[in-house]
Backbone as ProteinMPNN parsed JSONL, in Angstrom:
{"seq_chain_A": "WRLFPGMVRIPESEAPNVRNGNVRMEADLDTTASSSGVIFALGGYAGGACLFAADGGLYYEYSALLLRRYTFKVGRLPPSSAHVKVGMEMRTPSQRGAPARLLFTVNGVPAKNESGWRLARRRGLPTATTAAVEVGRTVPVVFTANEGFDVGMDLGSPVADYYYGLKPFRFDGKINAIHFESL", "coords_chain_A": {"N_chain_A": [[-12.208, -4.908, -50.96], [-11.728, -5.132, -47.755], [-9.568, -4.734, -45.33], [-7.593, -5.546, -42.315], [-6.076, -4.792, -39.366], [-2.943, -6.52, -38.608], [-3.175, -8.294, -41.133], [-0.757, -9.272, -43.721], [1.677, -10.026, -46.072], [0.291, -10.432, -48.223], [-0.18, -11.598, -51.66], [0.852, -9.632, -53.842], [-0.489, -9.67, -56.64], [-3.309, -9.979, -55.396], [-3.825, -7.905, -53.881], [-5.019, -4.864, -53.16], [-4.491, -2.321, -55.888], [-2.344, 0.051, -55.484], [-0.309, 0.772, -57.425], [-0.696, 1.554, -59.579], [-3.258, 2.128, -60.254], [-6.639, 2.985, -60.444], [-8.27, 4.092, -57.522], [-9.953, 3.943, -54.825], [-9.295, 4.563, -51.146], [-10.015, 4.221, -47.703], [-8.923, 4.42, -44.487], [-9.885, 3.794, -41.173], [-8.789, 4.85, -38.375], [-7.93, 5.391, -35.043], [-6.061, 7.86, -33.376], [-3.746, 9.42, -31.682], [-1.779, 12.243, -30.521], [1.211, 12.013, -31.321], [1.316, 10.236, -33.173], [2.57, 7.107, -34.912], [4.092, 5.217, -37.365], [3.199, 2.421, -39.687], [0.757, 2.449, -41.947], [-0.258, 1.544, -44.648], [1.65, -0.632, -46.79], [2.971, -1.975, -49.749], [4.865, -3.565, -52.115], [8.534, -3.404, -51.819], [11.602, -1.623, -50.735], [13.365, -1.086, -53.575], [10.795, -1.032, -54.928], [7.831, 0.375, -54.546], [4.953, 1.288, -52.733], [3.552, 3.513, -49.828], [1.822, 4.362, -47.175], [1.916, 6.127, -44.142], [1.941, 7.303, -41.091], [4.384, 9.778, -39.025], [4.942, 10.986, -36.043], [2.326, 12.293, -35.988], [2.207, 13.185, -38.467], [1.124, 12.764, -41.641], [2.238, 10.736, -44.228], [3.04, 10.043, -47.866], [4.69, 7.828, -49.672], [6.42, 6.503, -52.694], [8.209, 4.208, -54.739], [10.009, 3.975, -57.469], [10.846, 1.586, -58.806], [13.289, 2.013, -57.804], [14.334, 4.073, -59.847], [13.202, 6.273, -59.492], [12.082, 8.318, -56.218], [9.42, 9.565, -54.976], [8.153, 11.39, -52.405], [6.104, 12.376, -50.555], [4.436, 15.01, -47.934], [1.528, 14.775, -46.637], [-0.495, 16.035, -45.091], [-1.898, 15.902, -41.757], [-2.61, 14.339, -39.08], [-5.303, 14.242, -36.636], [-4.961, 15.281, -33.442], [-5.156, 12.739, -30.684], [-7.4, 11.489, -31.333], [-10.896, 9.546, -31.949], [-11.979, 7.286, -34.474], [-10.816, 8.047, -36.951], [-10.905, 9.513, -40.308], [-9.144, 8.784, -43.024], [-8.693, 9.359, -46.257], [-7.499, 8.205, -49.65], [-7.548, 8.777, -52.975], [-6.502, 7.32, -55.948], [-5.701, 8.175, -59.461], [-4.855, 7.339, -62.239], [-4.156, 7.502, -65.941], [-4.494, 5.141, -68.669], [-2.092, 4.326, -69.928], [0.979, 2.816, -69.746], [3.378, 3.032, -67.521], [2.16, 5.766, -66.848], [1.592, 9.076, -65.419], [0.434, 9.319, -61.672], [-2.393, 10.695, -60.047], [-2.807, 11.552, -56.742], [-5.096, 12.143, -54.496], [-5.28, 13.151, -51.397], [-7.374, 13.095, -48.249], [-8.567, 13.944, -44.762], [-10.764, 13.303, -42.453], [-12.712, 13.842, -44.189], [-11.873, 16.401, -45.581], [-10.016, 18.458, -47.67], [-6.442, 16.998, -47.253], [-4.282, 18.993, -45.453], [-1.703, 20.826, -44.333], [-0.104, 23.215, -42.327], [1.534, 23.493, -40.293], [4.157, 21.602, -38.113], [6.217, 21.473, -39.965], [8.797, 21.621, -39.434], [9.839, 18.942, -38.389], [9.885, 17.438, -40.257], [11.586, 18.661, -41.855], [13.862, 18.288, -40.665], [14.273, 15.557, -40.517], [14.818, 15.263, -42.958], [12.826, 14.831, -44.896], [10.154, 15.927, -47.159], [8.9, 19.522, -47.249], [6.945, 20.888, -48.783], [3.335, 21.21, -48.616], [0.325, 19.436, -49.563], [-2.699, 18.879, -50.452], [-3.23, 17.232, -53.054], [-1.102, 15.374, -55.022], [1.471, 14.145, -57.076], [2.762, 11.142, -58.611], [5.254, 10.871, -60.733], [5.79, 8.799, -62.484], [4.482, 5.8, -63.165], [4.977, 2.37, -61.854], [4.623, -0.369, -64.547], [3.808, -3.12, -64.476], [4.628, -5.329, -62.262], [5.553, -4.499, -58.423], [7.335, -6.026, -57.19], [8.727, -9.42, -56.948], [8.523, -11.208, -54.752], [7.523, -9.429, -52.161], [4.853, -8.386, -50.545], [1.674, -6.891, -49.678], [1.083, -5.065, -46.49], [-0.401, -4.349, -43.769], [-0.671, -2.013, -41.316], [2.129, -2.178, -40.435], [5.373, -2.821, -41.908], [6.432, -5.72, -43.276], [8.091, -6.553, -45.129], [11.452, -5.23, -46.959], [11.828, -1.903, -46.288], [9.801, 0.338, -47.537], [9.613, 3.14, -47.336], [12.096, 5.671, -47.184], [12.523, 7.205, -44.796], [11.518, 5.387, -42.358], [13.435, 3.459, -42.669], [15.261, 2.097, -40.67], [13.797, 1.406, -39.111], [11.837, -0.77, -39.02], [9.668, -2.726, -38.219], [8.076, -0.889, -38.219], [5.543, -0.725, -37.225], [2.289, 0.733, -36.685], [1.515, 2.543, -34.299], [-0.836, 3.886, -33.251], [-4.398, 3.003, -33.482], [-5.282, 0.819, -36.03], [-8.808, 0.499, -37.465], [-10.352, -0.518, -39.472], [-9.411, -0.629, -42.899], [-10.428, 0.158, -46.092], [-10.561, -0.313, -49.208], [-11.56, 0.249, -53.211], [-11.868, -0.482, -56.307], [-11.805, 2.479, -58.57]], "CA_chain_A": [[-11.355, -5.169, -49.927], [-11.891, -4.834, -46.289], [-8.616, -5.081, -44.446], [-7.6, -5.209, -40.953], [-4.285, -4.872, -38.672], [-2.294, -7.973, -38.779], [-3.179, -8.495, -42.436], [0.248, -8.987, -44.053], [2.189, -10.559, -46.749], [-0.821, -10.5, -48.907], [0.351, -11.029, -52.406], [0.841, -7.877, -54.569], [-1.549, -10.345, -57.276], [-4.193, -10.459, -55.08], [-4.162, -6.91, -53.166], [-5.726, -2.979, -54.003], [-3.431, -1.821, -57.201], [-1.975, 1.02, -55.197], [0.699, 0.565, -57.721], [-0.957, 2.25, -61.045], [-4.701, 1.747, -60.754], [-7.669, 3.806, -59.835], [-8.734, 3.369, -56.403], [-10.097, 4.902, -53.757], [-8.859, 4.056, -49.74], [-10.55, 5.328, -46.39], [-8.361, 4.17, -43.278], [-10.311, 3.905, -40.057], [-7.904, 4.758, -37.231], [-7.407, 6.294, -33.651], [-4.624, 8.375, -33.067], [-2.692, 10.148, -30.798], [-0.993, 13.542, -31.121], [2.457, 11.727, -31.969], [0.831, 8.616, -34.032], [3.647, 7.137, -36.218], [3.824, 3.847, -38.095], [2.687, 2.605, -41.214], [-0.914, 2.354, -42.14], [-0.326, 0.151, -45.359], [2.316, -0.692, -47.458], [2.652, -2.888, -50.817], [6.28, -3.637, -52.251], [9.5, -2.848, -50.926], [12.348, -0.566, -51.211], [13.211, -1.313, -55.033], [9.721, -0.866, -55.87], [6.716, 0.189, -53.644], [4.268, 2.432, -52.249], [3.25, 3.062, -48.514], [1.312, 5.977, -46.319], [2.788, 5.737, -42.759], [2.32, 8.445, -39.915], [5.519, 10.281, -38.317], [5.284, 11.792, -35.011], [1.526, 12.675, -36.373], [2.376, 13.901, -39.263], [0.825, 11.565, -42.745], [3.589, 10.751, -45.564], [3.172, 8.778, -48.667], [5.898, 7.709, -50.76], [6.328, 5.929, -53.857], [9.113, 4.142, -54.853], [9.588, 3.611, -59.004], [11.902, 0.748, -58.974], [14.842, 2.739, -57.687], [14.444, 4.926, -60.797], [12.945, 7.921, -58.678], [11.331, 8.027, -55.807], [8.427, 10.298, -54.789], [7.746, 11.284, -50.704], [4.847, 13.473, -49.713], [3.777, 15.29, -46.83], [0.211, 14.893, -47.039], [-1.627, 16.203, -44.149], [-1.679, 15.313, -40.068], [-3.685, 13.588, -38.32], [-6.075, 15.004, -35.322], [-4.487, 14.502, -32.001], [-5.721, 12.164, -29.552], [-9.011, 11.138, -31.847], [-10.999, 7.839, -32.423], [-12.155, 7.134, -35.839], [-10.519, 9.542, -37.811], [-11.02, 9.089, -41.417], [-8.244, 8.995, -44.06], [-8.678, 8.868, -47.721], [-6.895, 8.946, -50.579], [-8.088, 8.495, -54.038], [-5.549, 7.458, -56.74], [-6.031, 7.94, -60.602], [-3.594, 6.69, -63.116], [-4.658, 7.062, -67.046], [-4.29, 3.634, -68.815], [-0.947, 4.48, -70.821], [2.404, 2.083, -69.615], [3.972, 4.287, -66.579], [1.587, 6.863, -66.75], [1.665, 9.45, -64.153], [-0.586, 9.003, -61.193], [-2.604, 11.547, -59.265], [-3.403, 11.547, -55.458], [-5.857, 13.264, -53.374], [-5.715, 12.663, -50.016], [-8.331, 13.906, -46.738], [-8.406, 13.692, -43.606], [-12.026, 13.223, -41.959], [-13.319, 14.359, -45.301], [-11.943, 17.443, -45.845], [-8.712, 17.899, -48.295], [-5.51, 16.936, -46.147], [-2.949, 20.161, -45.696], [-0.719, 21.078, -43.076], [0.892, 23.772, -42.596], [2.698, 22.937, -39.42], [4.973, 20.015, -38.6], [7.331, 21.189, -40.95], [10.137, 21.392, -38.76], [10.097, 17.508, -38.069], [9.892, 17.192, -42.012], [13.052, 19.415, -42.48], [14.691, 17.846, -39.785], [14.224, 13.982, -40.879], [15.041, 15.131, -44.244], [10.951, 14.883, -45.458], [9.889, 17.125, -47.853], [8.452, 20.162, -46.388], [5.54, 20.98, -49.051], [2.61, 20.126, -47.773], [-0.524, 19.642, -50.274], [-3.686, 17.492, -50.639], [-2.866, 16.503, -54.137], [-0.102, 15.082, -55.262], [1.745, 13.416, -58.628], [4.01, 10.512, -58.61], [5.14, 11.722, -62.161], [5.668, 7.943, -63.039], [4.262, 4.443, -62.328], [5.632, 1.337, -62.543], [3.289, -0.752, -65.217], [3.719, -4.632, -64.168], [4.329, -5.165, -60.573], [6.726, -3.8, -58.007], [8.087, -7.096, -57.114], [7.777, -10.74, -56.806], [8.513, -11.48, -53.39], [7.092, -8.631, -51.176], [3.458, -8.228, -50.037], [0.764, -5.84, -49.126], [0.914, -5.349, -45.335], [-1.461, -3.945, -42.454], [-0.059, -1.63, -39.959], [3.433, -2.551, -40.357], [5.959, -2.777, -43.264], [7.502, -6.77, -42.886], [9.281, -6.535, -46.051], [12.162, -4.266, -47.15], [10.742, -0.926, -46.314], [9.247, 1.238, -49.032], [10.27, 4.435, -47.383], [13.742, 5.609, -46.695], [11.855, 7.124, -43.455], [11.719, 4.253, -41.461], [14.253, 2.105, -42.675], [15.781, 1.512, -40.222], [12.522, 1.232, -37.656], [11.368, -2.031, -39.288], [8.523, -2.819, -39.34], [7.62, 0.527, -38.048], [4.221, -0.939, -36.262], [1.215, 1.795, -36.227], [0.953, 2.613, -32.889], [-2.301, 3.919, -32.858], [-5.229, 1.478, -34.036], [-6.301, 0.879, -37.062], [-10.093, -0.264, -37.017], [-10.017, -1.015, -40.674], [-8.859, -0.353, -44.143], [-11.154, -0.316, -46.863], [-10.149, 0.143, -50.707], [-12.332, 0.238, -54.057], [-11.419, 0.08, -57.376], [-12.732, 2.826, -59.603]], "C_chain_A": [[-11.312, -4.241, -48.33], [-10.614, -5.592, -45.531], [-8.493, -4.833, -42.778], [-6.26, -5.38, -40.217], [-3.888, -6.667, -38.572], [-2.549, -9.109, -39.959], [-1.968, -8.171, -43.038], [0.826, -10.136, -44.956], [1.302, -11.015, -47.771], [-0.126, -10.258, -50.479], [0.227, -9.772, -53.634], [-0.492, -8.075, -55.901], [-3.041, -9.847, -56.904], [-4.973, -9.096, -53.734], [-4.718, -5.599, -53.757], [-4.15, -3.156, -54.883], [-3.745, -0.851, -56.857], [-0.654, 1.364, -56.219], [0.385, 1.693, -59.503], [-2.336, 2.086, -61.357], [-5.59, 2.834, -60.466], [-8.426, 3.272, -58.766], [-8.776, 4.421, -55.423], [-9.553, 3.92, -52.119], [-9.687, 5.179, -48.645], [-9.744, 4.399, -45.518], [-9.456, 4.758, -42.22], [-9.604, 4.243, -39.344], [-8.205, 5.682, -35.942], [-6.366, 6.376, -33.404], [-4.481, 9.147, -31.939], [-1.827, 11.428, -31.394], [0.263, 13.039, -31.79], [2.369, 10.241, -32.858], [1.854, 8.397, -34.828], [3.729, 5.619, -36.339], [3.416, 3.697, -39.454], [1.439, 2.419, -41.079], [-1.11, 1.365, -43.045], [1.098, 0.176, -45.992], [2.629, -1.985, -48.563], [4.211, -2.49, -51.351], [7.01, -3.803, -51.301], [10.245, -1.812, -51.411], [12.931, -0.082, -52.57], [11.813, -0.671, -55.432], [8.347, -0.931, -55.091], [5.555, 1.183, -53.614], [3.345, 2.013, -50.692], [2.741, 4.423, -47.867], [1.667, 5.471, -44.875], [2.492, 7.416, -42.372], [3.954, 8.476, -39.224], [5.203, 11.214, -36.992], [4.146, 13.062, -35.351], [1.17, 13.1, -37.424], [1.946, 12.689, -40.403], [1.542, 12.028, -43.765], [2.983, 9.658, -46.505], [4.238, 8.791, -49.409], [5.763, 6.257, -51.76], [7.794, 5.654, -54.487], [9.176, 3.39, -56.552], [10.828, 2.686, -59.209], [13.376, 1.026, -58.924], [15.26, 3.871, -58.751], [13.851, 6.881, -60.165], [11.96, 7.758, -57.534], [10.508, 9.352, -54.824], [8.168, 10.172, -52.649], [6.986, 12.815, -50.498], [4.548, 13.636, -48.645], [2.233, 15.768, -47.214], [-0.697, 15.601, -46.297], [-1.113, 16.023, -42.85], [-2.821, 15.143, -39.51], [-4.019, 14.366, -36.868], [-5.649, 14.144, -34.347], [-5.707, 13.559, -31.149], [-7.66, 12.22, -30.176], [-9.606, 10.007, -32.13], [-11.931, 8.415, -33.837], [-12.132, 7.771, -36.922], [-10.004, 8.542, -39.268], [-10.058, 9.486, -42.621], [-8.392, 8.453, -44.93], [-7.852, 8.936, -48.311], [-7.931, 8.215, -51.749], [-6.791, 8.887, -54.99], [-6.307, 7.289, -58.226], [-4.761, 8.115, -61.449], [-4.376, 6.692, -64.429], [-3.682, 5.368, -67.679], [-2.652, 3.456, -69.374], [0.435, 3.356, -70.177], [2.963, 3.451, -68.783], [3.71, 5.453, -66.52], [1.531, 7.426, -65.45], [0.358, 9.345, -63.23], [-1.011, 10.47, -60.249], [-3.268, 11.158, -57.833], [-4.187, 12.417, -54.744], [-5.952, 12.748, -51.744], [-6.76, 13.65, -49.038], [-8.141, 13.496, -45.572], [-9.888, 14.332, -42.785], [-13.061, 13.831, -43.232], [-13.014, 15.398, -46.028], [-10.3, 17.177, -46.484], [-7.761, 17.578, -47.217], [-4.385, 18.408, -46.609], [-2.721, 20.507, -44.517], [0.146, 21.993, -43.266], [1.754, 24.25, -41.265], [3.252, 21.815, -39.349], [5.758, 19.859, -39.378], [8.694, 21.129, -40.646], [10.623, 19.753, -38.57], [10.78, 17.042, -39.521], [11.179, 17.221, -42.487], [14.075, 18.346, -41.619], [15.096, 15.902, -40.008], [14.765, 13.681, -42.465], [13.659, 14.489, -45.723], [10.604, 15.751, -46.278], [8.886, 17.844, -47.072], [7.236, 21.062, -47.14], [4.528, 20.374, -48.614], [0.872, 20.661, -48.9], [-1.372, 18.312, -50.309], [-3.587, 16.68, -51.446], [-1.23, 16.453, -54.58], [0.663, 14.314, -56.554], [2.245, 12.563, -58.63], [3.77, 10.5, -60.234], [5.366, 9.876, -63.12], [5.535, 6.798, -62.768], [4.847, 3.36, -62.7], [4.389, 0.31, -62.737], [2.886, -1.987, -65.024], [3.232, -4.675, -62.537], [6.046, -4.762, -59.618], [7.608, -4.963, -57.961], [7.43, -8.318, -57.039], [7.775, -11.469, -55.546], [8.259, -10.665, -52.226], [5.51, -8.761, -51.49], [2.75, -6.955, -49.607], [0.807, -6.321, -47.401], [0.111, -4.634, -44.796], [-1.014, -3.296, -41.872], [1.121, -2.188, -39.766], [3.977, -2.368, -41.653], [6.789, -4.177, -43.164], [8.596, -6.954, -43.734], [10.504, -5.841, -46.195], [11.324, -3.065, -46.847], [10.778, -0.24, -47.269], [10.217, 2.427, -48.362], [11.593, 4.686, -46.715], [13.456, 6.387, -45.117], [12.118, 6.293, -42.272], [12.274, 2.886, -42.102], [14.957, 1.476, -41.733], [15.261, 1.559, -38.687], [12.032, -0.157, -38.266], [10.975, -2.816, -38.612], [7.606, -1.709, -39.361], [5.96, 0.661, -37.838], [3.559, 0.384, -36.214], [0.744, 1.841, -34.921], [-0.313, 3.13, -32.007], [-3.209, 2.739, -32.846], [-6.111, 1.885, -35.061], [-7.527, -0.12, -37.113], [-10.556, -0.961, -38.141], [-9.653, -0.227, -41.74], [-9.97, -1.114, -45.366], [-10.946, 0.436, -48.249], [-11.271, -0.796, -51.836], [-11.669, 0.549, -55.097], [-12.522, 1.299, -57.888], [-12.921, 2.852, -60.914]], "O_chain_A": [[-10.965, -3.099, -48.027], [-10.634, -6.778, -45.202], [-9.203, -4.054, -42.142], [-5.437, -6.193, -40.638], [-4.594, -7.672, -38.489], [-2.295, -10.312, -39.9], [-1.731, -6.964, -43.091], [0.475, -11.267, -44.622], [1.587, -12.114, -48.246], [0.39, -9.174, -50.751], [-0.822, -9.259, -54.025], [-1.267, -7.167, -56.2], [-3.84, -9.422, -57.737], [-5.988, -9.167, -53.041], [-4.78, -5.487, -54.981], [-3.139, -3.812, -54.634], [-4.799, -0.331, -57.223], [0.079, 2.263, -55.806], [1.188, 2.302, -60.21], [-2.696, 1.918, -62.522], [-4.943, 3.838, -60.17], [-9.118, 2.259, -58.869], [-8.038, 5.382, -55.206], [-9.491, 2.691, -52.131], [-9.888, 6.391, -48.717], [-9.934, 3.252, -45.923], [-9.877, 5.912, -42.304], [-9.003, 3.209, -39.635], [-8.784, 6.755, -36.112], [-5.596, 5.44, -33.189], [-5.5, 9.427, -31.309], [-1.338, 11.503, -32.521], [0.505, 13.574, -32.872], [3.264, 9.423, -33.069], [2.218, 9.338, -35.533], [3.425, 4.889, -35.395], [3.295, 4.622, -40.256], [1.004, 2.202, -39.948], [-1.831, 0.405, -42.776], [1.77, 1.147, -45.643], [2.476, -3.096, -48.055], [4.726, -1.399, -51.109], [6.668, -4.192, -50.184], [9.832, -1.098, -52.325], [13.022, 1.126, -52.786], [11.809, 0.218, -56.283], [7.753, -2.0, -54.951], [5.33, 1.855, -54.62], [2.765, 0.972, -50.382], [3.32, 5.482, -48.111], [1.636, 4.26, -44.656], [2.717, 8.413, -43.058], [4.601, 7.461, -38.964], [5.312, 12.416, -37.235], [4.409, 14.258, -35.221], [0.001, 13.441, -37.606], [2.409, 11.583, -40.125], [1.614, 13.178, -44.2], [2.518, 8.598, -46.087], [4.706, 9.863, -49.792], [5.122, 5.237, -51.509], [8.534, 6.602, -54.747], [8.486, 2.406, -56.818], [11.797, 3.147, -59.812], [14.314, 0.584, -59.587], [16.304, 4.511, -58.62], [14.107, 8.057, -60.423], [10.969, 7.073, -57.786], [11.177, 9.986, -54.008], [8.068, 9.187, -51.918], [7.392, 13.967, -50.344], [4.293, 12.618, -48.001], [1.861, 16.755, -47.848], [-1.779, 15.83, -46.838], [0.112, 15.976, -42.733], [-3.845, 15.826, -39.544], [-3.189, 14.942, -36.165], [-5.762, 12.924, -34.226], [-6.914, 13.793, -31.103], [-8.674, 12.722, -29.691], [-8.838, 9.208, -32.666], [-12.376, 9.532, -34.1], [-13.045, 8.044, -37.701], [-9.283, 7.554, -39.406], [-10.27, 10.571, -43.162], [-8.341, 7.223, -44.938], [-7.012, 9.726, -47.881], [-8.81, 7.381, -51.53], [-6.185, 9.957, -55.035], [-7.268, 6.53, -58.356], [-3.859, 8.935, -61.274], [-5.362, 5.956, -64.37], [-2.681, 4.79, -67.255], [-2.088, 2.381, -69.171], [1.044, 3.588, -71.221], [2.987, 4.596, -69.234], [4.551, 6.306, -66.236], [1.444, 6.723, -64.444], [-0.734, 9.285, -63.796], [-0.136, 11.219, -59.814], [-4.269, 10.442, -57.853], [-3.734, 13.518, -54.431], [-6.779, 11.996, -51.228], [-6.817, 14.869, -49.204], [-7.41, 12.517, -45.424], [-10.074, 15.528, -42.561], [-14.189, 14.232, -42.949], [-13.638, 15.579, -47.074], [-9.533, 16.274, -46.15], [-8.192, 17.864, -46.1], [-3.903, 18.702, -47.703], [-3.599, 20.479, -43.655], [1.055, 21.903, -44.091], [2.506, 25.225, -41.257], [3.072, 20.959, -40.215], [6.204, 18.771, -39.742], [9.589, 20.702, -41.376], [11.822, 19.48, -38.634], [11.849, 16.478, -39.755], [11.803, 16.408, -43.169], [14.983, 17.721, -42.168], [16.092, 15.291, -39.622], [15.025, 12.623, -43.039], [13.698, 14.009, -46.856], [10.973, 16.816, -45.784], [8.096, 17.244, -46.343], [6.573, 21.842, -46.456], [4.567, 19.204, -48.233], [0.415, 21.802, -48.977], [-0.994, 17.143, -50.234], [-3.73, 15.491, -51.161], [-0.394, 17.348, -54.456], [-0.254, 13.666, -57.058], [3.273, 13.234, -58.725], [2.74, 10.269, -60.867], [5.087, 9.818, -64.318], [6.427, 6.376, -62.032], [5.273, 3.279, -63.852], [3.513, 0.039, -61.915], [1.713, -2.238, -65.298], [2.237, -4.342, -61.893], [7.203, -4.764, -60.04], [8.622, -4.942, -58.658], [6.217, -8.527, -57.039], [6.945, -12.363, -55.377], [8.74, -11.099, -51.179], [5.061, -9.187, -52.554], [3.422, -6.015, -49.182], [0.643, -7.476, -47.008], [-0.343, -3.927, -45.696], [-0.33, -4.102, -41.241], [1.179, -2.825, -38.714], [3.291, -1.844, -42.531], [7.981, -3.954, -42.949], [9.714, -7.354, -43.41], [10.879, -5.766, -45.025], [10.126, -3.139, -47.12], [11.808, -0.153, -47.937], [11.362, 2.632, -48.763], [12.067, 3.977, -45.828], [14.27, 6.085, -44.245], [12.886, 6.589, -41.357], [11.824, 1.74, -42.09], [15.295, 0.306, -41.917], [15.84, 1.674, -37.607], [11.755, -0.77, -37.235], [11.712, -3.73, -38.242], [6.674, -1.512, -40.141], [5.252, 1.631, -38.108], [4.232, 1.272, -35.689], [-0.263, 1.271, -34.499], [-0.68, 2.973, -30.843], [-2.909, 1.667, -32.322], [-7.053, 2.671, -35.168], [-7.39, -1.32, -36.872], [-11.167, -2.01, -37.935], [-9.564, 0.979, -41.506], [-10.254, -2.299, -45.541], [-11.148, 1.645, -48.363], [-11.713, -1.928, -51.64], [-10.952, 1.548, -55.145], [-13.738, 1.214, -57.718], [-13.979, 3.278, -61.377]]}, "name": "protein", "num_of_chains": 1, "seq": "WRLFPGMVRIPESEAPNVRNGNVRMEADLDTTASSSGVIFALGGYAGGACLFAADGGLYYEYSALLLRRYTFKVGRLPPSSAHVKVGMEMRTPSQRGAPARLLFTVNGVPAKNESGWRLARRRGLPTATTAAVEVGRTVPVVFTANEGFDVGMDLGSPVADYYYGLKPFRFDGKINAIHFESL"}
């Protein structure tokens, strides 16, 4: 899949499987020191996954049908940069509800952020920073029948607690393209 800003409401069955798949993603972004907004979102509050920026920090959230919510601070976007490459690789065993391991990179380097933790603490986001994270239990079939996959915003019910009141939380940098491939 090669996706661009404004591609929204893509049915889950036609979208990249960031629910429980084996997939690699690379987002080509132009950023500022305080870039904020949704990079991609699939599903909604009850069940979904999203990658978003908040004041220059990079976060990933996965909602397992309201049973469990996983939120990770996965790095920091370079300030005022063109063509920042944000990568994500998701590996999930083939068992139903299996855990997924995700690895994030920024410009090819494993994402790790030791600064910016004050924002996370103030907004109630996790302060642990790591490049590899694990979603303990994935959703086996579908997140939802009426939500979709959005690029650069989240038009349905918000996936993440962080931007619940900021919907659609449009990315204020520039998304040049997002490329997904199945592994």
